[in-house]
Amino acid sequence: MAQIFHRSTNTLSKLSIFGAVFFLAGLGGIASLVIRSGFYTQIYVAREQPIPFSHKHHAGGLGIDCRYCHTSVETSSFAGIPPTKTCMSCHAQIWADSPTLEPVRASFRSDKSIEWNRVHKVADFVYFDHSIHITKGVGCATCHGRIDQMPLTRKQNTLLMEWCIGCHQHPEENLRPRSEIFNMAYEQPSASAPVVHRGESYTRQAALGAVLMEEYKVQSLTACATCHR
Amino acid sequence: MRTAATFARSFAALALGAAALLLAGCTQDMATQPRYNPLRASDFFGDRRSARPLVPGTVPRGELRSDAKLYTGMSNGLLIDSPPFPITRADLARGQERFNINCAPCHDRTGYGNGLVAQRGFRHPPSYHIQRLIDAPLGHFYDVMTRGFGAMQDMSDRVTPEDRWRIAAYIRALQYSQHANVSDVPAGERNKLNRLPAAASVPAGHVAVPPASQAPQKESK
């Protein structure tokens, strides 16, 4: 029987087996880049909403506390999206004729919920609880960024598992005194701007973080079952 | 030859099967589970709400609300003037915090009714420091928070009854702060007053206490 393949294909076959390793590694590399890219995480992308609600105006400009609308953030896993009634507690009189706010008034008249589009979404197999993070000294801005400077709400962090784990391994790097949780402008202690906590002045986050870890009984929880229950 | 072809065919079939299995693993069944997260929209209910309203008459466990003083601020149809539970310093601090969150946008932090929302066009609320509200029973403030008053919506869905009483107590403290005399301060503490600079902890450009003439005295009805 005659040879089907020429001798030179021997080299080709060896090369392709050798090359397949790099090809597969390359595929994996590209996949990991895509997953971390803004295309996949939708980081910094303002989602379209039925009403162009501005946190910059309400939280930044008017100084309304986060908890005026997100009422359950301290006591529940879910921060809470305010009912239309909360919007109307001011907008019954302010901008009461604005066409932009017509969906709010329509919702109030018809008792139909405004259907906002979710910006921060974690998969259903992830258990997340707002209240415990707030109780343990994680500020709103630590995860959500300077939401008081966002005209339209966008995601500031990837919410990827590696991002969660980064903080869970070293919580002391992000803790702040409980009195500063809702302070959007809070900055970590530095030599030029020390943070005073319980009468002590701190110039380094490492020192403050260690004290807060102790005081708030914060543990580094990295077991799978912490979030995947 | 024949065995080689069979081998190639079965290998191809196996590879295809493996690829199909791998792809089948790519669905998001775990990430989007058949359950309702809080406030997730529902295609089942007509109003698209997964959060269902309570059946009328439902009493959640532990919320019988049989304590009329605590939940209505009234006793025998009259507003009560003392809190239904003792107010401690911690309660006052909590009241201050909740006041600054829920009330200060309109009433401002000193209670003169000059909050930013009022400055932007909402009807000015009355100052807490007018005689009518100084004379009002404590239950009045609780009642206004619970049922609303004039242009003000009720806050009953946002502030718990206990916190409403703490806020009411803090409003009393605010009123007292604007009408206290030096003689109200215990003699032993009075020298501390002299140590305080006039505008302690007030940012530059801000007035510590708004002059009475600037505060709106008109009442909203």
Tab-separated table of C-alpha atoms in Angstrom:
chain	number	residue	atom	x	y	z
A	1	MET	CA	0.000	0.000	0.000
A	2	ALA	CA	1.308	3.400	-0.971
A	3	GLN	CA	2.083	6.056	1.586
A	4	ILE	CA	-0.847	8.409	2.024
A	5	PHE	CA	1.118	11.244	3.587
A	6	HIS	CA	4.448	12.614	2.492
A	7	ARG	CA	7.358	12.362	4.935
A	8	SER	CA	7.306	16.123	5.556
A	9	THR	CA	3.952	15.833	7.289
A	10	ASN	CA	5.699	14.088	10.173
A	11	THR	CA	7.243	17.428	11.145
A	12	LEU	CA	3.903	19.120	10.638
A	13	SER	CA	2.097	16.732	12.956
A	14	LYS	CA	4.761	17.077	15.656
A	15	LEU	CA	4.592	20.846	15.310
A	16	SER	CA	0.801	20.926	15.568
A	17	ILE	CA	0.807	18.781	18.722
A	18	PHE	CA	3.431	21.073	20.221
A	19	GLY	CA	1.569	24.164	18.977
A	20	ALA	CA	-1.774	22.996	20.366
A	21	VAL	CA	-0.470	23.617	23.873
A	22	PHE	CA	0.204	27.248	23.063
A	23	PHE	CA	-3.029	27.538	21.138
A	24	LEU	CA	-5.091	26.323	24.086
A	25	ALA	CA	-3.116	28.478	26.527
A	26	GLY	CA	-3.707	31.424	24.222
A	27	LEU	CA	-7.449	30.721	24.158
A	28	GLY	CA	-7.474	30.615	27.954
A	29	GLY	CA	-5.545	33.863	28.086
A	30	ILE	CA	-7.953	35.585	25.747
A	31	ALA	CA	-10.923	34.285	27.745
A	32	SER	CA	-9.470	35.639	30.993
A	33	LEU	CA	-8.865	39.004	29.335
A	34	VAL	CA	-12.419	39.132	27.993
A	35	ILE	CA	-13.915	38.249	31.387
A	36	ARG	CA	-11.952	41.064	33.043
A	37	SER	CA	-12.653	43.539	30.280
A	38	GLY	CA	-15.219	46.291	30.493
A	39	PHE	CA	-17.051	44.556	27.654
A	40	TYR	CA	-17.935	41.702	29.982
A	41	THR	CA	-18.032	43.411	33.411
A	42	GLN	CA	-19.854	46.514	32.131
A	43	ILE	CA	-17.676	48.582	34.436
A	44	TYR	CA	-18.003	52.379	34.018
A	45	VAL	CA	-20.983	51.847	31.708
A	46	ALA	CA	-24.088	53.803	32.640
A	47	ARG	CA	-27.096	51.614	31.934
A	48	GLU	CA	-30.106	53.142	30.342
A	49	GLN	CA	-32.887	53.791	32.848
A	50	PRO	CA	-36.538	54.796	32.521
A	51	ILE	CA	-35.616	58.065	34.249
A	52	PRO	CA	-32.109	59.593	34.066
A	53	PHE	CA	-31.748	59.625	37.845
A	54	SER	CA	-28.675	61.485	39.078
A	55	HIS	CA	-27.006	60.434	42.323
A	56	LYS	CA	-24.677	63.387	41.768
A	57	HIS	CA	-27.586	65.776	42.141
A	58	HIS	CA	-29.428	64.041	44.962
A	59	ALA	CA	-26.609	62.664	47.101
A	60	GLY	CA	-23.844	65.061	46.108
A	61	GLY	CA	-25.597	68.340	45.410
A	62	LEU	CA	-28.428	68.159	47.924
A	63	GLY	CA	-26.539	66.076	50.445
A	64	ILE	CA	-29.404	63.638	50.965
A	65	ASP	CA	-28.211	60.668	52.986
A	66	CYS	CA	-28.040	57.305	51.188
A	67	ARG	CA	-30.475	55.894	53.743
A	68	TYR	CA	-33.223	58.367	52.892
A	69	CYS	CA	-33.989	56.133	49.898
A	70	HIS	CA	-32.004	52.934	50.526
A	71	THR	CA	-33.774	52.353	53.812
A	72	SER	CA	-32.961	48.719	54.419
A	73	VAL	CA	-29.228	48.863	53.746
A	74	GLU	CA	-28.336	48.688	57.452
A	75	THR	CA	-30.661	45.859	58.375
A	76	SER	CA	-31.009	43.636	55.338
A	77	SER	CA	-29.101	41.929	52.583
A	78	PHE	CA	-30.827	44.205	50.087
A	79	ALA	CA	-30.205	47.957	50.201
A	80	GLY	CA	-33.689	48.683	48.903
A	81	ILE	CA	-34.915	50.567	45.877
A	82	PRO	CA	-37.252	53.319	47.049
A	83	PRO	CA	-40.942	53.093	46.231
A	84	THR	CA	-42.302	55.826	43.966
A	85	LYS	CA	-43.809	57.394	47.072
A	86	THR	CA	-40.306	58.316	48.231
A	87	CYS	CA	-39.628	60.137	44.944
A	88	MET	CA	-42.934	61.943	45.300
A	89	SER	CA	-42.144	63.122	48.830
A	90	CYS	CA	-40.184	65.900	47.100
A	91	HIS	CA	-41.288	65.717	43.468
A	92	ALA	CA	-44.919	66.287	44.309
A	93	GLN	CA	-43.844	69.924	44.439
A	94	ILE	CA	-40.356	70.121	42.928
A	95	TRP	CA	-40.062	69.707	39.139
A	96	ALA	CA	-43.712	68.736	39.314
A	97	ASP	CA	-44.239	69.634	35.625
A	98	SER	CA	-40.992	68.210	34.276
A	99	PRO	CA	-41.566	65.895	31.301
A	100	THR	CA	-38.467	63.923	32.373
A	101	LEU	CA	-40.255	62.973	35.580
A	102	GLU	CA	-43.501	61.963	33.905
A	103	PRO	CA	-42.703	58.243	34.373
A	104	VAL	CA	-42.491	58.907	38.136
A	105	ARG	CA	-45.857	60.619	38.236
A	106	ALA	CA	-47.365	57.986	35.958
A	107	SER	CA	-46.105	55.293	38.321
A	108	PHE	CA	-47.590	57.132	41.310
A	109	ARG	CA	-50.951	57.616	39.592
A	110	SER	CA	-51.276	54.090	38.261
A	111	ASP	CA	-49.589	52.235	41.161
A	112	LYS	CA	-47.284	50.512	38.654
A	113	SER	CA	-43.676	50.056	39.708
A	114	ILE	CA	-40.919	51.887	37.883
A	115	GLU	CA	-38.794	49.155	36.339
A	116	TRP	CA	-35.188	50.216	36.880
A	117	ASN	CA	-32.394	48.317	35.222
A	118	ARG	CA	-30.062	46.662	37.642
A	119	VAL	CA	-26.509	48.060	37.621
A	120	HIS	CA	-24.823	45.865	40.233
A	121	LYS	CA	-25.658	42.267	39.546
A	122	VAL	CA	-24.132	39.222	41.167
A	123	ALA	CA	-24.940	35.692	40.096
A	124	ASP	CA	-27.693	33.922	42.041
A	125	PHE	CA	-25.214	31.432	43.476
A	126	VAL	CA	-23.480	34.260	45.346
A	127	TYR	CA	-24.856	35.222	48.739
A	128	PHE	CA	-24.252	38.877	49.459
A	129	ASP	CA	-25.492	40.926	52.414
A	130	HIS	CA	-25.239	44.720	52.603
A	131	SER	CA	-25.947	44.984	56.327
A	132	ILE	CA	-23.004	42.899	57.503
A	133	HIS	CA	-20.532	44.878	55.399
A	134	ILE	CA	-21.839	48.155	56.797
A	135	THR	CA	-21.778	46.838	60.360
A	136	LYS	CA	-18.181	45.730	59.955
A	137	GLY	CA	-16.920	49.050	58.649
A	138	VAL	CA	-17.015	48.878	54.858
A	139	GLY	CA	-18.111	52.205	53.406
A	140	CYS	CA	-20.553	52.600	50.521
A	141	ALA	CA	-17.899	54.243	48.383
A	142	THR	CA	-15.469	51.356	48.906
A	143	CYS	CA	-17.488	49.201	46.519
A	144	HIS	CA	-19.739	51.684	44.737
A	145	GLY	CA	-17.161	54.410	44.182
A	146	ARG	CA	-17.971	58.093	44.412
A	147	ILE	CA	-21.606	57.583	43.562
A	148	ASP	CA	-22.237	61.163	44.672
A	149	GLN	CA	-20.237	62.250	41.634
A	150	MET	CA	-22.050	60.063	39.109
A	151	PRO	CA	-24.664	61.867	36.998
A	152	LEU	CA	-25.810	58.437	35.805
A	153	THR	CA	-25.247	55.375	37.932
A	154	ARG	CA	-22.492	53.047	36.819
A	155	LYS	CA	-20.490	50.203	38.233
A	156	GLN	CA	-17.162	51.247	39.694
A	157	ASN	CA	-15.829	47.773	40.456
A	158	THR	CA	-15.952	44.533	38.517
A	159	LEU	CA	-17.790	42.484	41.187
A	160	LEU	CA	-15.691	39.573	39.938
A	161	MET	CA	-14.910	36.904	42.509
A	162	GLU	CA	-11.229	37.856	42.558
A	163	TRP	CA	-12.262	41.375	43.529
A	164	CYS	CA	-14.383	40.103	46.446
A	165	ILE	CA	-11.634	37.756	47.565
A	166	GLY	CA	-9.026	40.511	47.454
A	167	CYS	CA	-10.819	42.373	50.218
A	168	HIS	CA	-11.873	39.256	52.123
A	169	GLN	CA	-8.231	38.253	52.386
A	170	HIS	CA	-7.139	41.660	53.625
A	171	PRO	CA	-10.181	43.419	55.100
A	172	GLU	CA	-7.964	45.747	57.141
A	173	GLU	CA	-7.008	47.568	53.957
A	174	ASN	CA	-10.534	48.872	53.425
A	175	LEU	CA	-12.112	49.289	56.860
A	176	ARG	CA	-13.203	52.683	58.118
A	177	PRO	CA	-14.869	53.860	61.341
A	178	ARG	CA	-18.605	53.177	61.411
A	179	SER	CA	-19.295	56.913	61.641
A	180	GLU	CA	-17.769	57.349	58.165
A	181	ILE	CA	-19.638	54.567	56.330
A	182	PHE	CA	-21.998	56.921	54.509
A	183	ASN	CA	-19.434	59.684	54.091
A	184	MET	CA	-18.722	59.671	50.374
A	185	ALA	CA	-15.718	61.969	50.690
A	186	TYR	CA	-13.950	59.885	53.350
A	187	GLU	CA	-10.315	59.231	52.593
A	188	GLN	CA	-8.019	56.747	54.235
A	189	PRO	CA	-5.664	58.219	56.820
A	190	SER	CA	-2.453	59.778	55.597
A	191	ALA	CA	0.272	61.841	57.217
A	192	SER	CA	-1.296	65.041	55.891
A	193	ALA	CA	-4.906	64.050	56.708
A	194	PRO	CA	-5.021	61.810	59.771
A	195	VAL	CA	-8.244	60.081	60.793
A	196	VAL	CA	-9.322	60.413	64.400
A	197	HIS	CA	-11.065	57.378	65.863
A	198	ARG	CA	-12.017	57.172	69.546
A	199	GLY	CA	-9.665	59.994	70.421
A	200	GLU	CA	-6.697	58.377	68.701
A	201	SER	CA	-5.173	59.907	65.604
A	202	TYR	CA	-4.115	57.567	62.826
A	203	THR	CA	-1.884	58.440	59.892
A	204	ARG	CA	-1.680	54.969	58.326
A	205	GLN	CA	-4.481	52.698	57.157
A	206	ALA	CA	-2.522	49.671	58.382
A	207	ALA	CA	-2.696	50.946	61.965
A	208	LEU	CA	-6.333	52.050	61.784
A	209	GLY	CA	-7.371	48.879	59.962
A	210	ALA	CA	-5.800	46.664	62.601
A	211	VAL	CA	-7.616	48.536	65.384
A	212	LEU	CA	-10.945	48.335	63.547
A	213	MET	CA	-10.484	44.616	62.792
A	214	GLU	CA	-10.186	44.086	66.538
A	215	GLU	CA	-12.956	46.477	67.551
A	216	TYR	CA	-15.550	45.315	65.011
A	217	LYS	CA	-14.471	41.671	65.303
A	218	VAL	CA	-13.761	41.418	61.589
A	219	GLN	CA	-12.466	38.110	60.301
A	220	SER	CA	-10.846	37.290	57.018
A	221	LEU	CA	-13.545	34.994	55.636
A	222	THR	CA	-12.352	33.188	52.542
A	223	ALA	CA	-14.044	29.795	52.853
A	224	CYS	CA	-16.147	28.965	49.772
A	225	ALA	CA	-19.267	28.637	51.911
A	226	THR	CA	-18.993	32.259	53.083
A	227	CYS	CA	-20.559	33.389	49.826
A	228	HIS	CA	-21.614	30.164	48.092
A	229	ARG	CA	-24.085	28.722	50.531
B	1	MET	CA	-7.695	0.249	6.009
B	2	ARG	CA	-11.233	-0.481	7.077
B	3	THR	CA	-10.301	-0.492	10.754
B	4	ALA	CA	-8.467	2.845	10.319
B	5	ALA	CA	-11.578	4.473	8.819
B	6	THR	CA	-13.801	3.114	11.601
B	7	PHE	CA	-11.379	4.430	14.169
B	8	ALA	CA	-11.348	7.881	12.537
B	9	ARG	CA	-15.151	7.945	12.436
B	10	SER	CA	-15.613	6.889	16.032
B	11	PHE	CA	-12.963	9.392	17.102
B	12	ALA	CA	-14.800	12.188	15.298
B	13	ALA	CA	-18.096	11.135	16.872
B	14	LEU	CA	-16.487	11.103	20.311
B	15	ALA	CA	-14.954	14.562	19.796
B	16	LEU	CA	-18.301	15.947	18.660
B	17	GLY	CA	-20.015	14.442	21.682
B	18	ALA	CA	-17.438	15.919	24.039
B	19	ALA	CA	-17.789	19.355	22.434
B	20	ALA	CA	-21.574	19.166	22.752
B	21	LEU	CA	-21.267	18.253	26.435
B	22	LEU	CA	-18.835	21.124	27.019
B	23	LEU	CA	-21.140	23.607	25.309
B	24	ALA	CA	-24.113	22.334	27.257
B	25	GLY	CA	-22.245	23.408	30.397
B	26	CYS	CA	-22.351	27.009	29.191
B	27	THR	CA	-25.948	27.758	30.207
B	28	GLN	CA	-26.471	30.179	33.075
B	29	ASP	CA	-28.912	28.067	35.085
B	30	MET	CA	-26.908	28.564	38.263
B	31	ALA	CA	-26.403	32.283	37.765
B	32	THR	CA	-30.063	32.939	37.033
B	33	GLN	CA	-31.980	30.569	39.242
B	34	PRO	CA	-35.759	30.147	39.121
B	35	ARG	CA	-36.382	32.274	42.206
B	36	TYR	CA	-37.193	35.881	42.983
B	37	ASN	CA	-34.481	38.155	44.293
B	38	PRO	CA	-35.823	41.185	46.188
B	39	LEU	CA	-37.947	43.371	43.902
B	40	ARG	CA	-37.139	41.294	40.816
B	41	ALA	CA	-39.845	41.674	38.165
B	42	SER	CA	-42.324	38.847	37.802
B	43	ASP	CA	-44.014	37.624	34.661
B	44	PHE	CA	-46.493	35.623	36.706
B	45	PHE	CA	-48.317	38.407	38.526
B	46	GLY	CA	-50.325	40.953	36.592
B	47	ASP	CA	-48.654	43.961	38.184
B	48	ARG	CA	-45.197	42.442	37.499
B	49	ARG	CA	-44.267	42.602	41.190
B	50	SER	CA	-42.692	39.613	42.860
B	51	ALA	CA	-42.996	41.435	46.201
B	52	ARG	CA	-46.634	40.793	47.028
B	53	PRO	CA	-48.736	43.087	49.176
B	54	LEU	CA	-49.928	41.648	52.456
B	55	VAL	CA	-53.436	40.256	52.581
B	56	PRO	CA	-55.531	42.867	54.445
B	57	GLY	CA	-55.602	42.098	58.121
B	58	THR	CA	-52.301	40.231	58.163
B	59	VAL	CA	-50.377	40.660	61.390
B	60	PRO	CA	-46.698	39.769	61.090
B	61	ARG	CA	-45.344	37.857	64.055
B	62	GLY	CA	-44.336	40.254	66.806
B	63	GLU	CA	-46.145	43.201	65.225
B	64	LEU	CA	-49.551	43.075	66.837
B	65	ARG	CA	-49.196	46.777	67.703
B	66	SER	CA	-51.482	46.541	70.682
B	67	ASP	CA	-49.580	49.308	72.500
B	68	ALA	CA	-51.689	52.306	71.442
B	69	LYS	CA	-49.319	54.861	72.973
B	70	LEU	CA	-46.321	53.481	71.125
B	71	TYR	CA	-48.015	53.083	67.757
B	72	THR	CA	-50.490	55.981	67.626
B	73	GLY	CA	-48.955	58.483	70.029
B	74	MET	CA	-52.375	58.814	71.628
B	75	SER	CA	-54.031	57.850	74.828
B	76	ASN	CA	-57.829	58.093	75.122
B	77	GLY	CA	-57.894	60.060	71.880
B	78	LEU	CA	-55.430	62.674	73.123
B	79	LEU	CA	-51.827	63.070	71.975
B	80	ILE	CA	-49.466	62.072	74.759
B	81	ASP	CA	-46.702	64.403	75.871
B	82	SER	CA	-44.225	61.855	77.183
B	83	PRO	CA	-42.471	59.110	75.241
B	84	PRO	CA	-43.934	55.609	75.646
B	85	PHE	CA	-40.511	54.287	76.649
B	86	PRO	CA	-37.675	55.966	78.570
B	87	ILE	CA	-35.386	57.964	76.283
B	88	THR	CA	-31.726	57.398	77.033
B	89	ARG	CA	-28.746	59.283	75.712
B	90	ALA	CA	-28.239	56.499	73.137
B	91	ASP	CA	-31.857	56.956	72.006
B	92	LEU	CA	-31.245	60.675	71.530
B	93	ALA	CA	-28.107	59.973	69.489
B	94	ARG	CA	-30.095	57.543	67.339
B	95	GLY	CA	-32.829	60.165	67.023
B	96	GLN	CA	-30.295	62.724	65.872
B	97	GLU	CA	-28.910	60.331	63.263
B	98	ARG	CA	-32.380	59.445	61.932
B	99	PHE	CA	-33.423	63.108	61.996
B	100	ASN	CA	-30.427	64.083	59.886
B	101	ILE	CA	-31.218	61.306	57.405
B	102	ASN	CA	-34.969	61.635	57.069
B	103	CYS	CA	-35.958	65.118	58.233
B	104	ALA	CA	-32.996	67.436	57.633
B	105	PRO	CA	-33.403	67.564	53.824
B	106	CYS	CA	-36.430	69.839	54.406
B	107	HIS	CA	-36.312	70.862	58.074
B	108	ASP	CA	-32.503	71.440	58.088
B	109	ARG	CA	-30.307	70.212	60.880
B	110	THR	CA	-31.288	72.979	63.278
B	111	GLY	CA	-35.016	72.650	62.661
B	112	TYR	CA	-35.677	76.128	61.265
B	113	GLY	CA	-37.175	74.674	58.093
B	114	ASN	CA	-34.466	75.897	55.728
B	115	GLY	CA	-33.358	72.537	54.325
B	116	LEU	CA	-31.970	72.305	50.816
B	117	VAL	CA	-35.135	70.717	49.451
B	118	ALA	CA	-37.171	73.617	50.840
B	119	GLN	CA	-34.655	76.032	49.330
B	120	ARG	CA	-35.149	74.338	45.956
B	121	GLY	CA	-38.860	75.009	45.895
B	122	PHE	CA	-40.643	72.678	48.291
B	123	ARG	CA	-43.013	74.430	50.648
B	124	HIS	CA	-41.073	75.623	53.679
B	125	PRO	CA	-41.986	73.586	56.737
B	126	PRO	CA	-42.651	75.569	59.902
B	127	SER	CA	-39.730	76.139	62.217
B	128	TYR	CA	-39.726	73.890	65.295
B	129	HIS	CA	-38.906	76.984	67.300
B	130	ILE	CA	-42.257	78.736	66.982
B	131	GLN	CA	-44.467	78.861	70.064
B	132	ARG	CA	-47.144	76.557	68.626
B	133	LEU	CA	-44.668	73.712	68.173
B	134	ILE	CA	-42.846	74.383	71.440
B	135	ASP	CA	-46.210	73.989	73.169
B	136	ALA	CA	-47.230	70.963	71.072
B	137	PRO	CA	-47.272	67.628	72.889
B	138	LEU	CA	-44.514	65.180	71.991
B	139	GLY	CA	-47.105	62.890	70.435
B	140	HIS	CA	-47.811	65.579	67.819
B	141	PHE	CA	-44.399	65.050	66.205
B	142	TYR	CA	-44.894	61.299	66.301
B	143	ASP	CA	-48.326	61.691	64.755
B	144	VAL	CA	-47.014	63.921	61.925
B	145	MET	CA	-44.280	61.393	61.111
B	146	THR	CA	-46.804	58.557	61.206
B	147	ARG	CA	-49.637	60.103	59.225
B	148	GLY	CA	-48.098	63.070	57.428
B	149	PHE	CA	-49.102	66.713	57.728
B	150	GLY	CA	-49.848	69.269	55.027
B	151	ALA	CA	-47.317	68.873	52.237
B	152	MET	CA	-45.283	66.382	54.245
B	153	GLN	CA	-45.752	62.713	53.481
B	154	ASP	CA	-45.903	60.214	56.265
B	155	MET	CA	-42.637	58.456	57.058
B	156	SER	CA	-44.239	55.311	58.434
B	157	ASP	CA	-42.800	53.084	55.711
B	158	ARG	CA	-39.266	54.408	56.198
B	159	VAL	CA	-38.879	55.007	59.933
B	160	THR	CA	-39.817	52.466	62.594
B	161	PRO	CA	-42.210	53.557	65.366
B	162	GLU	CA	-39.410	53.401	67.941
B	163	ASP	CA	-37.169	55.571	65.778
B	164	ARG	CA	-40.034	58.045	65.277
B	165	TRP	CA	-40.201	58.523	69.052
B	166	ARG	CA	-36.431	58.960	69.189
B	167	ILE	CA	-36.664	61.595	66.451
B	168	ALA	CA	-39.479	63.311	68.343
B	169	ALA	CA	-37.300	63.350	71.446
B	170	TYR	CA	-34.434	64.814	69.425
B	171	ILE	CA	-36.740	67.534	68.071
B	172	ARG	CA	-37.465	68.431	71.705
B	173	ALA	CA	-33.713	68.640	72.304
B	174	LEU	CA	-33.360	70.865	69.229
B	175	GLN	CA	-36.096	73.160	70.535
B	176	TYR	CA	-34.446	73.298	73.912
B	177	SER	CA	-31.091	74.098	72.297
B	178	GLN	CA	-32.518	77.280	70.761
B	179	HIS	CA	-34.280	78.495	73.885
B	180	ALA	CA	-31.973	77.509	76.712
B	181	ASN	CA	-30.553	80.029	79.153
B	182	VAL	CA	-27.180	79.949	80.816
B	183	SER	CA	-29.050	79.262	84.044
B	184	ASP	CA	-30.277	75.955	82.516
B	185	VAL	CA	-26.714	74.681	82.490
B	186	PRO	CA	-25.649	73.074	85.775
B	187	ALA	CA	-23.382	75.416	87.702
B	188	GLY	CA	-20.477	73.005	87.593
B	189	GLU	CA	-20.604	72.797	83.776
B	190	ARG	CA	-20.979	76.488	83.044
B	191	ASN	CA	-17.287	77.278	82.750
B	192	LYS	CA	-17.169	74.879	79.783
B	193	LEU	CA	-19.355	77.317	77.853
B	194	ASN	CA	-16.659	79.969	78.057
B	195	ARG	CA	-14.078	77.586	76.683
B	196	LEU	CA	-16.022	77.021	73.459
B	197	PRO	CA	-15.113	79.386	70.645
B	198	ALA	CA	-18.137	81.205	69.220
B	199	ALA	CA	-18.364	79.179	66.018
B	200	ALA	CA	-16.912	75.895	67.173
B	201	SER	CA	-16.912	73.199	64.485
B	202	VAL	CA	-18.873	75.312	62.050
B	203	PRO	CA	-17.226	75.495	58.611
B	204	ALA	CA	-16.047	78.886	57.419
B	205	GLY	CA	-18.828	80.918	55.856
B	206	HIS	CA	-21.588	79.193	57.777
B	207	VAL	CA	-23.591	80.767	60.557
B	208	ALA	CA	-23.824	78.634	63.660
B	209	VAL	CA	-27.439	79.584	64.386
B	210	PRO	CA	-29.604	81.228	61.750
B	211	PRO	CA	-31.011	84.565	62.937
B	212	ALA	CA	-34.674	84.281	63.774
B	213	SER	CA	-35.596	86.871	61.151
B	214	GLN	CA	-34.267	84.653	58.364
B	215	ALA	CA	-36.107	81.582	59.445
B	216	PRO	CA	-39.521	81.185	57.854
B	217	GLN	CA	-42.196	81.678	60.443
B	218	LYS	CA	-45.089	80.985	58.131
B	219	GLU	CA	-46.930	77.807	58.834
B	220	SER	CA	-47.954	75.429	56.145
B	221	LYS	CA	-51.433	74.138	56.398
